[in-house]
């Protein structure tokens, strides 16, 4: 079986395409059970020679996220060539709050132009996305709720996010060493942090964690809040002294685990219907690097409940959980490092056979429903 992932991320924003396309593709190729390739969406639409050759040889095309405009025509074209078309996406675009910078694109059709200004797309991208799903044979996503949401349009399949074992290495020595576990570092700071895209402001404000962090910082001056990413709005909303908050820039995917290991406590707040449809990435990453973590309770992190602390969304509950972690940080670090080995169960190499079973089941169903075409292909 040959698969091609049509990746949507640009190089400067490469993240979702890594998790949902590149990581499983590399694992599938290492397994020897199938062959997977990556083709950039822009090359696919332009019909470059490499894209054409790669897709012609494939059984399945997995199209990521941007089911808008010419992508719909390309889906129809490749369906006519007998390819199984799977939509792949990891966000609830229909549930997106207006605090999300991408809301203007998906719900108003505002598309920024290279030379400045905006083009207004009509129909809106969310409408076109819905049409695109109807053109596909199936869809995969890393959220059970997302799968339930769209099952009325096409067959949907939950495919969880998994770790790249060559990036999250479980055979490495703990970078903090095996000696004494001091409560704070040499500089006396306790770093509580989070990293992510521009789509999480509501996660912090509505979960209660923002208010909780402000109280914690007042009570514990040694605490420093570290936000990784490009969303300065979070630090602006966090009313603590400048000495107690730090914004760190986006780093490449392969450098991210080292940034996470520098935290003492990781956070994973969620709030609202949009967040209910996220994946378990943040909890999985904290588990993999051996950092104690606290997350909003709910379906998203339920599968990782034994390895972290899940709390109800209120400022009081978040404050209590964070202070409890600070007061027992030595013990929690030891437990997090012991749990780290459990993350090996969620690597791409371990999960590749199950992922392939999902793709194969979709492809077999599609082929069974177009016997005439399949027979003609075999004769050719």
CSV table of C-alpha atoms in Angstrom, one decimal:
chain,number,residue,atom,x,y,z
A,1,UNK,CA,0.0,0.0,0.0
A,2,UNK,CA,1.3,3.4,-0.9
A,3,UNK,CA,0.2,6.6,0.8
A,4,UNK,CA,0.8,10.3,0.1
A,5,UNK,CA,0.3,13.0,2.7
A,6,UNK,CA,-0.6,16.3,1.1
A,7,UNK,CA,0.8,18.7,3.8
A,8,UNK,CA,-0.7,22.1,4.4
A,9,UNK,CA,1.8,23.9,6.7
A,10,UNK,CA,4.2,26.5,5.4
A,11,UNK,CA,7.9,26.0,6.4
A,12,UNK,CA,7.7,28.9,8.9
A,13,UNK,CA,4.7,27.4,10.7
A,14,UNK,CA,5.6,23.7,10.4
A,15,UNK,CA,4.0,21.9,13.3
A,16,UNK,CA,0.6,20.3,12.5
A,17,UNK,CA,2.0,18.8,9.4
A,18,UNK,CA,4.8,17.3,11.4
A,19,UNK,CA,2.5,15.7,14.0
A,20,UNK,CA,-0.2,14.5,11.6
A,21,UNK,CA,1.8,13.7,8.4
A,22,UNK,CA,5.6,13.6,8.8
A,23,UNK,CA,5.8,11.6,12.0
A,24,UNK,CA,3.4,8.8,11.0
A,25,UNK,CA,5.0,8.8,7.5
A,26,UNK,CA,8.5,8.2,8.8
A,27,UNK,CA,7.2,5.5,11.2
A,28,UNK,CA,5.3,3.7,8.4
A,29,UNK,CA,8.4,3.7,6.2
A,30,UNK,CA,10.5,2.3,9.1
A,31,UNK,CA,7.9,-0.4,9.6
A,32,UNK,CA,8.2,-1.8,6.1
A,33,UNK,CA,4.5,-2.5,6.1
A,34,UNK,CA,3.7,0.2,3.5
A,35,UNK,CA,5.3,3.2,1.9
A,36,UNK,CA,4.4,6.9,2.7
A,37,UNK,CA,5.5,10.1,1.0
A,38,UNK,CA,5.0,13.8,1.7
A,39,UNK,CA,3.9,16.3,-1.0
A,40,UNK,CA,3.5,20.0,-0.3
A,41,UNK,CA,-0.1,21.2,-0.9
A,42,UNK,CA,1.2,24.1,-3.1
A,43,UNK,CA,3.2,21.6,-5.3
A,44,UNK,CA,0.1,19.4,-5.5
A,45,UNK,CA,-2.1,22.2,-6.7
A,46,UNK,CA,0.6,23.4,-9.2
A,47,UNK,CA,0.9,19.8,-10.6
A,48,UNK,CA,4.7,19.7,-10.4
A,49,UNK,CA,6.3,16.8,-12.0
A,50,UNK,CA,7.4,15.2,-8.7
A,51,UNK,CA,3.9,15.7,-7.2
A,52,UNK,CA,2.3,14.1,-10.2
A,53,UNK,CA,4.6,11.1,-10.3
A,54,UNK,CA,4.3,10.5,-6.5
A,55,UNK,CA,0.5,10.7,-6.5
A,56,UNK,CA,0.0,8.6,-9.6
A,57,UNK,CA,1.9,5.8,-7.8
A,58,UNK,CA,-0.2,6.1,-4.7
A,59,UNK,CA,-3.2,4.2,-3.5
A,60,UNK,CA,-4.3,6.7,-0.9
A,61,UNK,CA,-4.0,10.5,-0.8
A,62,UNK,CA,-4.3,12.1,2.6
A,63,UNK,CA,-5.2,15.8,2.2
A,64,UNK,CA,-4.5,18.0,5.2
A,65,UNK,CA,-6.9,20.7,6.4
A,66,UNK,CA,-7.2,23.2,3.6
A,67,UNK,CA,-10.3,21.9,1.7
A,68,UNK,CA,-10.9,25.2,0.1
A,69,UNK,CA,-10.8,26.6,-3.5
A,70,UNK,CA,-8.7,24.7,-6.0
A,71,UNK,CA,-8.2,21.9,-3.5
A,72,UNK,CA,-11.8,20.8,-4.1
A,73,UNK,CA,-11.1,20.5,-7.8
A,74,UNK,CA,-7.9,18.6,-7.1
A,75,UNK,CA,-9.8,16.1,-4.9
A,76,UNK,CA,-12.3,15.5,-7.7
A,77,UNK,CA,-9.5,15.0,-10.2
A,78,UNK,CA,-7.6,12.4,-8.2
A,79,UNK,CA,-10.8,10.6,-7.2
A,80,UNK,CA,-11.4,10.2,-11.0
A,81,UNK,CA,-8.0,8.6,-11.1
A,82,UNK,CA,-9.2,5.9,-8.7
A,83,UNK,CA,-7.4,7.2,-5.6
A,84,UNK,CA,-8.8,6.9,-2.2
A,85,UNK,CA,-9.0,10.4,-0.7
A,86,UNK,CA,-8.8,11.0,3.0
A,87,UNK,CA,-9.3,14.4,4.6
A,88,UNK,CA,-7.0,15.0,7.6
A,89,UNK,CA,-7.6,17.8,10.1
A,90,UNK,CA,-7.0,18.5,13.8
A,91,UNK,CA,-9.1,21.6,14.6
A,92,UNK,CA,-12.8,22.3,15.2
A,93,UNK,CA,-13.0,25.1,12.6
A,94,UNK,CA,-16.8,25.3,13.0
A,95,UNK,CA,-16.4,25.9,16.8
A,96,UNK,CA,-13.6,28.4,16.5
A,97,UNK,CA,-14.0,31.4,18.9
A,98,UNK,CA,-13.5,34.9,17.5
A,99,UNK,CA,-10.5,35.4,19.8
A,100,UNK,CA,-8.7,33.0,17.5
A,101,UNK,CA,-6.7,34.9,14.9
A,102,UNK,CA,-7.8,32.3,12.3
A,103,UNK,CA,-11.5,33.0,12.9
A,104,UNK,CA,-11.5,35.9,10.3
A,105,UNK,CA,-10.3,33.5,7.7
A,106,UNK,CA,-12.5,30.5,8.4
A,107,UNK,CA,-15.7,32.4,9.2
A,108,UNK,CA,-15.4,35.7,7.3
A,109,UNK,CA,-13.2,34.7,4.4
A,110,UNK,CA,-10.6,37.3,5.0
A,111,UNK,CA,-7.4,36.1,3.4
A,112,UNK,CA,-4.3,38.3,3.7
A,113,UNK,CA,-2.5,39.1,0.5
A,114,UNK,CA,1.3,39.1,0.1
A,115,UNK,CA,1.4,42.8,-0.9
A,116,UNK,CA,-0.9,43.9,1.9
A,117,UNK,CA,-4.7,44.1,2.3
A,118,UNK,CA,-7.2,41.3,2.2
A,119,UNK,CA,-9.2,39.3,-0.3
A,120,UNK,CA,-12.6,38.2,0.8
A,121,UNK,CA,-13.4,34.6,-0.1
A,122,UNK,CA,-17.0,33.6,-0.9
A,123,UNK,CA,-18.4,31.2,0.1
A,124,UNK,CA,-16.5,31.3,3.4
A,125,UNK,CA,-13.7,28.7,3.9
A,126,UNK,CA,-15.8,26.9,6.6
A,127,UNK,CA,-18.6,26.4,4.0
A,128,UNK,CA,-16.1,25.2,1.4
A,129,UNK,CA,-14.5,22.9,4.0
A,130,UNK,CA,-17.8,21.3,4.6
A,131,UNK,CA,-18.3,20.7,0.8
A,132,UNK,CA,-14.8,19.3,0.6
A,133,UNK,CA,-15.5,16.7,3.3
A,134,UNK,CA,-18.4,15.5,1.3
A,135,UNK,CA,-16.1,14.9,-1.7
A,136,UNK,CA,-13.7,12.8,0.4
A,137,UNK,CA,-14.0,9.1,1.1
A,138,UNK,CA,-13.3,9.4,4.8
A,139,UNK,CA,-11.6,11.7,7.3
A,140,UNK,CA,-9.1,11.2,10.1
A,141,UNK,CA,-8.6,13.4,13.2
A,142,UNK,CA,-6.9,13.2,16.6
A,143,UNK,CA,-10.0,13.9,18.6
A,144,UNK,CA,-13.0,11.6,19.3
A,145,UNK,CA,-15.3,14.6,19.5
A,146,UNK,CA,-14.2,15.8,16.1
A,147,UNK,CA,-14.9,12.4,14.7
A,148,UNK,CA,-18.4,12.5,16.2
A,149,UNK,CA,-19.0,16.0,14.9
A,150,UNK,CA,-18.4,15.2,11.2
A,151,UNK,CA,-19.6,11.6,11.1
A,152,UNK,CA,-22.9,12.7,9.5
A,153,UNK,CA,-21.1,13.8,6.4
A,154,UNK,CA,-18.6,11.0,5.8
A,155,UNK,CA,-16.9,8.1,7.6
A,156,UNK,CA,-14.7,9.5,10.3
A,157,UNK,CA,-11.8,7.8,12.1
A,158,UNK,CA,-10.0,8.7,15.3
A,159,UNK,CA,-6.2,8.6,14.8
A,160,UNK,CA,-4.3,9.9,17.9
A,161,UNK,CA,-1.3,12.0,17.8
A,162,UNK,CA,1.8,10.0,18.5
A,163,UNK,CA,5.4,10.7,19.4
A,164,UNK,CA,8.5,10.6,17.1
A,165,UNK,CA,10.8,8.3,19.0
A,166,UNK,CA,13.8,10.0,17.4
A,167,UNK,CA,12.8,13.4,18.8
A,168,UNK,CA,11.4,12.3,22.2
A,169,UNK,CA,14.2,9.9,23.2
A,170,UNK,CA,13.4,7.6,26.2
A,171,UNK,CA,16.9,6.2,26.4
A,172,UNK,CA,18.6,9.5,27.1
A,173,UNK,CA,19.8,10.4,30.6
A,174,UNK,CA,17.8,13.0,32.5
A,175,UNK,CA,19.5,16.3,31.6
A,176,UNK,CA,19.1,17.3,35.3
A,177,UNK,CA,21.2,14.4,36.4
A,178,UNK,CA,20.5,11.7,38.9
A,179,UNK,CA,21.7,13.6,42.0
A,180,UNK,CA,19.9,15.7,44.5
A,181,UNK,CA,16.5,17.1,43.4
A,182,UNK,CA,16.4,20.6,44.7
A,183,UNK,CA,13.0,22.3,44.9
A,184,UNK,CA,14.2,25.2,42.8
A,185,UNK,CA,17.1,25.6,40.4
A,186,UNK,CA,20.4,27.3,41.1
A,187,UNK,CA,18.8,30.7,40.4
A,188,UNK,CA,16.1,29.9,42.9
A,189,UNK,CA,13.3,30.0,40.3
A,190,UNK,CA,10.4,27.6,39.8
A,191,UNK,CA,9.4,27.7,36.1
A,192,UNK,CA,5.7,27.0,35.3
A,193,UNK,CA,5.1,27.0,31.6
A,194,UNK,CA,3.2,26.3,28.5
A,195,UNK,CA,3.8,26.5,24.7
A,196,UNK,CA,1.5,26.8,21.8
A,197,UNK,CA,0.0,28.7,18.9
A,198,UNK,CA,-2.1,31.8,18.8
A,199,UNK,CA,-5.4,29.9,19.3
A,200,UNK,CA,-5.3,29.5,23.1
A,201,UNK,CA,-6.1,32.8,24.7
A,202,UNK,CA,-9.6,31.7,25.6
A,203,UNK,CA,-8.1,28.5,27.1
A,204,UNK,CA,-6.3,30.6,29.7
A,205,UNK,CA,-8.9,33.3,30.4
A,206,UNK,CA,-12.0,31.0,30.7
A,207,UNK,CA,-10.4,28.0,32.4
A,208,UNK,CA,-9.5,30.1,35.5
A,209,UNK,CA,-5.8,29.4,35.1
A,210,UNK,CA,-4.8,33.0,34.4
A,211,UNK,CA,-6.3,34.2,37.6
A,212,UNK,CA,-4.8,31.3,39.5
A,213,UNK,CA,-1.3,32.1,38.2
A,214,UNK,CA,-1.7,35.7,39.3
A,215,UNK,CA,-2.5,34.5,42.8
A,216,UNK,CA,0.3,32.0,42.8
A,217,UNK,CA,2.9,34.6,41.7
A,218,UNK,CA,1.8,36.9,44.5
A,219,UNK,CA,2.1,34.1,47.1
A,220,UNK,CA,5.3,32.6,45.7
A,221,UNK,CA,7.7,35.3,44.3
A,222,UNK,CA,10.2,32.6,43.2
A,223,UNK,CA,7.7,31.4,40.5
A,224,UNK,CA,8.3,32.4,36.9
A,225,UNK,CA,5.6,31.9,34.2
A,226,UNK,CA,7.1,30.9,30.9
A,227,UNK,CA,5.1,31.1,27.7
A,228,UNK,CA,6.6,29.6,24.5
A,229,UNK,CA,5.3,30.8,21.2
A,230,UNK,CA,4.3,34.0,19.5
A,231,UNK,CA,1.2,35.0,21.4
A,232,UNK,CA,2.2,38.0,23.5
A,233,UNK,CA,-1.5,38.5,24.4
A,234,UNK,CA,-1.1,35.8,27.1
A,235,UNK,CA,1.6,37.7,29.0
A,236,UNK,CA,-0.3,41.0,28.5
A,237,UNK,CA,-3.3,39.4,30.1
A,238,UNK,CA,-1.2,38.0,33.0
A,239,UNK,CA,-1.0,40.7,35.6
A,240,UNK,CA,2.2,39.9,37.4
A,241,UNK,CA,5.5,41.6,37.6
A,242,UNK,CA,7.7,41.6,34.5
A,243,UNK,CA,10.3,39.6,36.5
A,244,UNK,CA,7.8,36.8,36.9
A,245,UNK,CA,6.8,36.3,33.3
A,246,UNK,CA,8.8,35.4,30.2
A,247,UNK,CA,7.9,35.0,26.5
A,248,UNK,CA,10.1,32.6,24.5
A,249,UNK,CA,10.0,32.4,20.7
A,250,UNK,CA,8.9,29.5,18.6
A,251,UNK,CA,11.6,26.9,18.0
A,252,UNK,CA,11.8,24.1,15.5
A,253,UNK,CA,10.0,20.8,16.3
A,254,UNK,CA,13.3,19.0,17.0
A,255,UNK,CA,14.4,21.6,19.6
A,256,UNK,CA,11.0,21.7,21.4
A,257,UNK,CA,11.6,18.7,23.9
A,258,UNK,CA,14.7,20.5,25.3
A,259,UNK,CA,12.5,23.6,26.0
A,260,UNK,CA,9.9,21.5,27.7
A,261,UNK,CA,12.5,19.8,29.9
A,262,UNK,CA,13.5,23.3,31.3
A,263,UNK,CA,10.1,23.6,32.9
A,264,UNK,CA,9.4,22.5,36.5
A,265,UNK,CA,5.6,22.3,36.0
A,266,UNK,CA,3.7,22.1,32.7
A,267,UNK,CA,0.2,23.5,32.1
A,268,UNK,CA,-2.5,22.4,29.7
A,269,UNK,CA,-5.6,24.5,30.2
A,270,UNK,CA,-8.7,24.0,28.0
A,271,UNK,CA,-12.1,25.7,27.9
A,272,UNK,CA,-15.1,25.7,25.7
A,273,UNK,CA,-16.4,23.6,22.8
A,274,UNK,CA,-13.4,24.4,20.5
A,275,UNK,CA,-10.9,23.2,23.1
A,276,UNK,CA,-13.0,20.0,23.8
A,277,UNK,CA,-12.0,18.9,20.3
A,278,UNK,CA,-8.2,19.3,20.7
A,279,UNK,CA,-5.8,16.4,20.8
A,280,UNK,CA,-3.8,15.2,23.8
A,281,UNK,CA,-0.5,16.6,22.5
A,282,UNK,CA,0.5,18.7,25.5
A,283,UNK,CA,-0.1,16.0,28.1
A,284,UNK,CA,1.7,13.5,25.9
A,285,UNK,CA,4.7,15.8,25.5
A,286,UNK,CA,5.0,16.5,29.3
A,287,UNK,CA,4.8,12.8,29.9
A,288,UNK,CA,7.6,12.1,27.3
A,289,UNK,CA,10.0,14.6,28.8
A,290,UNK,CA,9.3,13.8,32.5
A,291,UNK,CA,7.8,17.1,33.6
A,292,UNK,CA,4.9,17.2,36.2
A,293,UNK,CA,1.8,18.6,34.6
A,294,UNK,CA,-1.6,19.9,35.3
A,295,UNK,CA,-4.5,19.9,32.7
A,296,UNK,CA,-8.2,20.7,32.5
A,297,UNK,CA,-10.3,17.7,33.2
A,298,UNK,CA,-12.3,16.2,30.4
A,299,UNK,CA,-12.2,13.9,27.4
A,300,UNK,CA,-9.1,15.3,25.8
A,301,UNK,CA,-6.6,14.2,28.5
A,302,UNK,CA,-8.7,11.3,30.0
A,303,UNK,CA,-6.4,8.7,28.4
A,304,UNK,CA,-3.4,10.2,30.2
A,305,UNK,CA,-5.1,10.6,33.6
A,306,UNK,CA,-2.7,8.2,35.4
A,307,UNK,CA,0.3,10.4,34.5
A,308,UNK,CA,-0.8,14.0,35.3
A,309,UNK,CA,-3.2,16.0,37.4
A,310,UNK,CA,-6.6,16.9,35.9
A,311,UNK,CA,-8.5,19.7,37.6
A,312,UNK,CA,-11.9,21.3,37.1
A,313,UNK,CA,-11.9,24.7,35.5
A,314,UNK,CA,-12.0,27.3,38.3
A,315,UNK,CA,-9.4,29.7,39.5
A,316,UNK,CA,-9.6,28.1,43.0
A,317,UNK,CA,-9.0,24.6,41.7
A,318,UNK,CA,-6.1,25.6,39.4
A,319,UNK,CA,-4.5,27.6,42.3
A,320,UNK,CA,-4.7,24.7,44.7
A,321,UNK,CA,-3.3,22.3,42.2
A,322,UNK,CA,-0.4,24.6,41.2
A,323,UNK,CA,0.5,25.3,44.9
A,324,UNK,CA,0.3,21.6,45.7
A,325,UNK,CA,2.8,20.9,42.9
A,326,UNK,CA,5.2,23.6,44.2
A,327,UNK,CA,5.0,22.3,47.7
A,328,UNK,CA,5.7,18.7,46.7
A,329,UNK,CA,7.8,19.3,43.6
A,330,UNK,CA,10.6,16.9,44.6
A,331,UNK,CA,8.2,13.9,44.8
A,332,UNK,CA,6.3,15.0,41.7
A,333,UNK,CA,9.5,15.2,39.7
A,334,UNK,CA,10.5,11.7,40.7
A,335,UNK,CA,7.1,10.4,39.7
A,336,UNK,CA,7.1,12.2,36.4
A,337,UNK,CA,10.5,10.8,35.5
A,338,UNK,CA,9.4,7.3,36.5
A,339,UNK,CA,6.3,7.7,34.3
A,340,UNK,CA,8.4,8.9,31.4
A,341,UNK,CA,9.0,5.3,30.2
A,342,UNK,CA,5.2,4.9,29.7
A,343,UNK,CA,5.4,7.4,26.9
A,344,UNK,CA,7.1,4.7,24.8
A,345,UNK,CA,3.7,3.1,24.4
A,346,UNK,CA,2.5,6.1,22.4
A,347,UNK,CA,5.3,6.4,19.8
A,348,UNK,CA,4.7,6.4,16.1
A,349,UNK,CA,6.6,3.2,15.7
A,350,UNK,CA,4.4,1.3,18.1
A,351,UNK,CA,1.2,2.8,16.7
A,352,UNK,CA,2.1,2.6,13.0
A,353,UNK,CA,0.4,-0.8,12.4
A,354,UNK,CA,-2.9,0.5,13.9
A,355,UNK,CA,-2.7,3.6,11.9
A,356,UNK,CA,-2.2,1.6,8.7
A,357,UNK,CA,-5.1,-0.7,9.6
A,358,UNK,CA,-7.3,2.4,9.6
A,359,UNK,CA,-6.1,3.5,6.2
A,360,UNK,CA,-6.3,0.0,4.8
A,361,UNK,CA,-9.9,-0.4,6.0
A,362,UNK,CA,-10.9,2.9,4.3
A,363,UNK,CA,-9.1,1.9,1.1
A,364,UNK,CA,-10.7,-1.5,1.0
A,365,UNK,CA,-14.1,-0.1,1.4
A,366,UNK,CA,-13.6,2.4,-1.4
A,367,UNK,CA,-12.2,-0.2,-3.7
A,368,UNK,CA,-15.1,-2.6,-3.0
A,369,UNK,CA,-17.5,0.2,-4.0
A,370,UNK,CA,-15.9,0.7,-7.4
A,371,UNK,CA,-15.3,-2.8,-8.8
A,372,UNK,CA,-15.5,-1.8,-12.4
A,373,UNK,CA,-12.6,0.7,-12.1
A,374,UNK,CA,-10.6,-1.7,-10.0
A,375,UNK,CA,-10.9,-4.4,-12.6
A,376,UNK,CA,-9.9,-2.1,-15.4
A,377,UNK,CA,-6.8,-1.0,-13.4
A,378,UNK,CA,-5.7,-4.6,-12.9
A,379,UNK,CA,-6.1,-5.4,-16.6
A,380,UNK,CA,-4.1,-2.3,-17.5
